C-alpha angles and dihedrals in degrees: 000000000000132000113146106091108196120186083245094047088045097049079050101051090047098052117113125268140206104264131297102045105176121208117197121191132175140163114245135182137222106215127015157293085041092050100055085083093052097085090053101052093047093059091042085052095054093036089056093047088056089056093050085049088048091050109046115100089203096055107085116218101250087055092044085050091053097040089060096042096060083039091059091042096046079052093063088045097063107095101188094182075089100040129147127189109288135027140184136195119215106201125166139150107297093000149062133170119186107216124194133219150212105198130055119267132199112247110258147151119195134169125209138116091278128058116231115260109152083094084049105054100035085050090056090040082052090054094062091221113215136169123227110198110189124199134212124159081254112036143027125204132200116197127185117227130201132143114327098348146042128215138201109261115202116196143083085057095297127168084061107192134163132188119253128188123306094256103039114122103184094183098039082053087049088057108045081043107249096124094105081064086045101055092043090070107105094228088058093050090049103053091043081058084053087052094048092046093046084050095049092060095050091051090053090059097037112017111197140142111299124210119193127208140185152078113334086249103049078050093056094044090049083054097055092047073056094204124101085008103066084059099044144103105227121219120186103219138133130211106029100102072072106037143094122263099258089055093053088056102040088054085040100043105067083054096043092047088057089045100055089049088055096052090042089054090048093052096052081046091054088041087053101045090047087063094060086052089040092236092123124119132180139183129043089268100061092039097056099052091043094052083053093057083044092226089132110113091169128021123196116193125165129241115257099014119138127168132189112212148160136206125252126214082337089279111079135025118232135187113283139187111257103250091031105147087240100037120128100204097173099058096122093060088042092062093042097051085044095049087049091055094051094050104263125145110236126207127183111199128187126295114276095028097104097038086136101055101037101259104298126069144167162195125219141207097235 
């Protein structure tokens, strides 16, 4: 199953596809008693997509036959024992990808010549994705970062690691203090500006927060090279270009924690500011139409809100009751895929910091 969304995965996943192109979306959850329907309402999902195939005059037998084929076979692939709290299921003619979430979604199937991806994106924007790379003499280690845990991530070459001399301990030499001596050797320079090299292409394929960790003096040298570094949040730490996961964010999470404070500060600052210029707006009405004029420079949206609404007289959205025939239950995500689009930066902030204005602000552009 899928959950790194990449800008070249998404402007894969919306190009357009021969018809039918079937979206299937479903709530999940991670621990019981909650999760023991999660099985059943994955099989309903796809049952009712193939209904909808079946029945579908515009949909020729050979492609509903191989729908349903890459349906059945996405299907196999869910393993719901690791299951977060949304999933989708990508299936067209000749193709399916499983993606999973971690944010809730509203169940839905629906068939057209584009996959869904609004859920998708707000749900990875939600995850506030970050990299760790984290620097030795003899290693380097690329984590990926996302929510509550890090991973290894193996590619652009990463982990990046060399052979030093039989005897060379560069961890034992970080300890009894004799890195500064370690990272002046010209090799070692060399193969941290290899490191740095190997992290600036990725970030030009996936830019995220960096945080950098190693030994005071392969940050410094890190600083001198001037690339990754200048972007950077530095933590001085040994030893996790050669540790587990759960040591890498244990080591990342107090500094993440502060962080997220900071930015959330700086939004409600920005939010402010925008009042006095009267380029404030508030409430899931006046965001959306304002995303679809594209006028949104910032978007705040909080955590875990989530809004079910209709439109009225096709000017304005109202509350609604989640399963009304009419109900748009996804229209947070909606305004935050649409703002990205657009070019808005998005921010999503703890639960409780925009009481007053419902749970989503934001600043526009006039």
């Amino acid at each position: 199953m899928e959950h790194d969304l990449s800008p070249a995965t998404l402007a894969e996943l919306r190009r357009p596809r021969s018809y039918p192109a079937v979206s299937v979306l479903t709530p999940t959850h991670r621990r019981g008693p909650d999760n023991a329907q999660d099985p059943v309402r994955l099989r309903n999902a796809v049952a009712e997509a193939k209904k909808k195939l079946q029945s579908d005059p515009a949909v020729t037998r050979e492609r509903r036959a191989d729908v349903v084929r890459q349906l059945d076979q996405a299907l196999a692939e869910v393993d719901l024992t690791h299951a977060e709290d949304g999933l989708a299921i990508f299936a067209a003619p000749g193709e399916h990808q499983v993606w999973t979430l971690k944010r809730s979604v509203p169940e839905r199937v629906v068939l057209s010549d584009t996959f869904l991806t609004r859920n998708l994106v707000s749900a990875h924007a939600a995850e506030h994705p970050f990299w760790v790379l984290s620097v030795a003499a003899d290693r380097v280690t690329l984590w990926n970062g996302s929510g509550d845990r890090v991973t290894e991530e193996r590619r652009g070459g990463f982990p990046l690691t060399r052979n030093l001399t039989e005897n060379f301990d560069a961890e034992r030499q970080e300890r009894i203090g004799d890195a500064p001596s370690t990272f002046r050797d010209e090799r070692t320079r060399q193969f941290l500006k290899e490191a740095d090299t190997a992290m600036g292409a990725i970030l030009r394929d996936q830019p995220r927060p960096v945080y950098l960790t190693g030994a005071p003096a392969a940050l410094s040298v890190l600083d001198e090279i001037g690339g990754v570094a200048r972007c950077s949040v530095h933590v001085p730490r040994i030893g996790l270009a050669h540790g587990s996961p759960e040591t890498v964010w244990r080591a990342i999470q107090p500094v993440r924690e502060a962080l997220v404070r900071q930015e959330t500060e700086a939004v409600l600052h920005q939010l402010e500011a925008a009042r006095g210029r009267k380029e404030y707006a508030a409430g899931v009405d006046e965001l959306w139409r304002s995303a679809q004029e594209g006028r949104v420079r910032l978007l705040a949206v909080e955590d875990n809100y989530r809004i079910s609404v209709r439109e009225a007289l096709g000017e304005h959205l109202i509350p609604a009751e989640s399963g009304q025939l009419d109900a748009r239950e996804d229209i947070v995500d909606e305004i935050v895929e649409k703002c990205l689009e657009t070019g808005a930066e998005v921010r999503f902030v703890p639960d409780g910091t925009l009481r007053e204005a419902q749970g989503i602000a934001g600043v526009l552009r006039y």
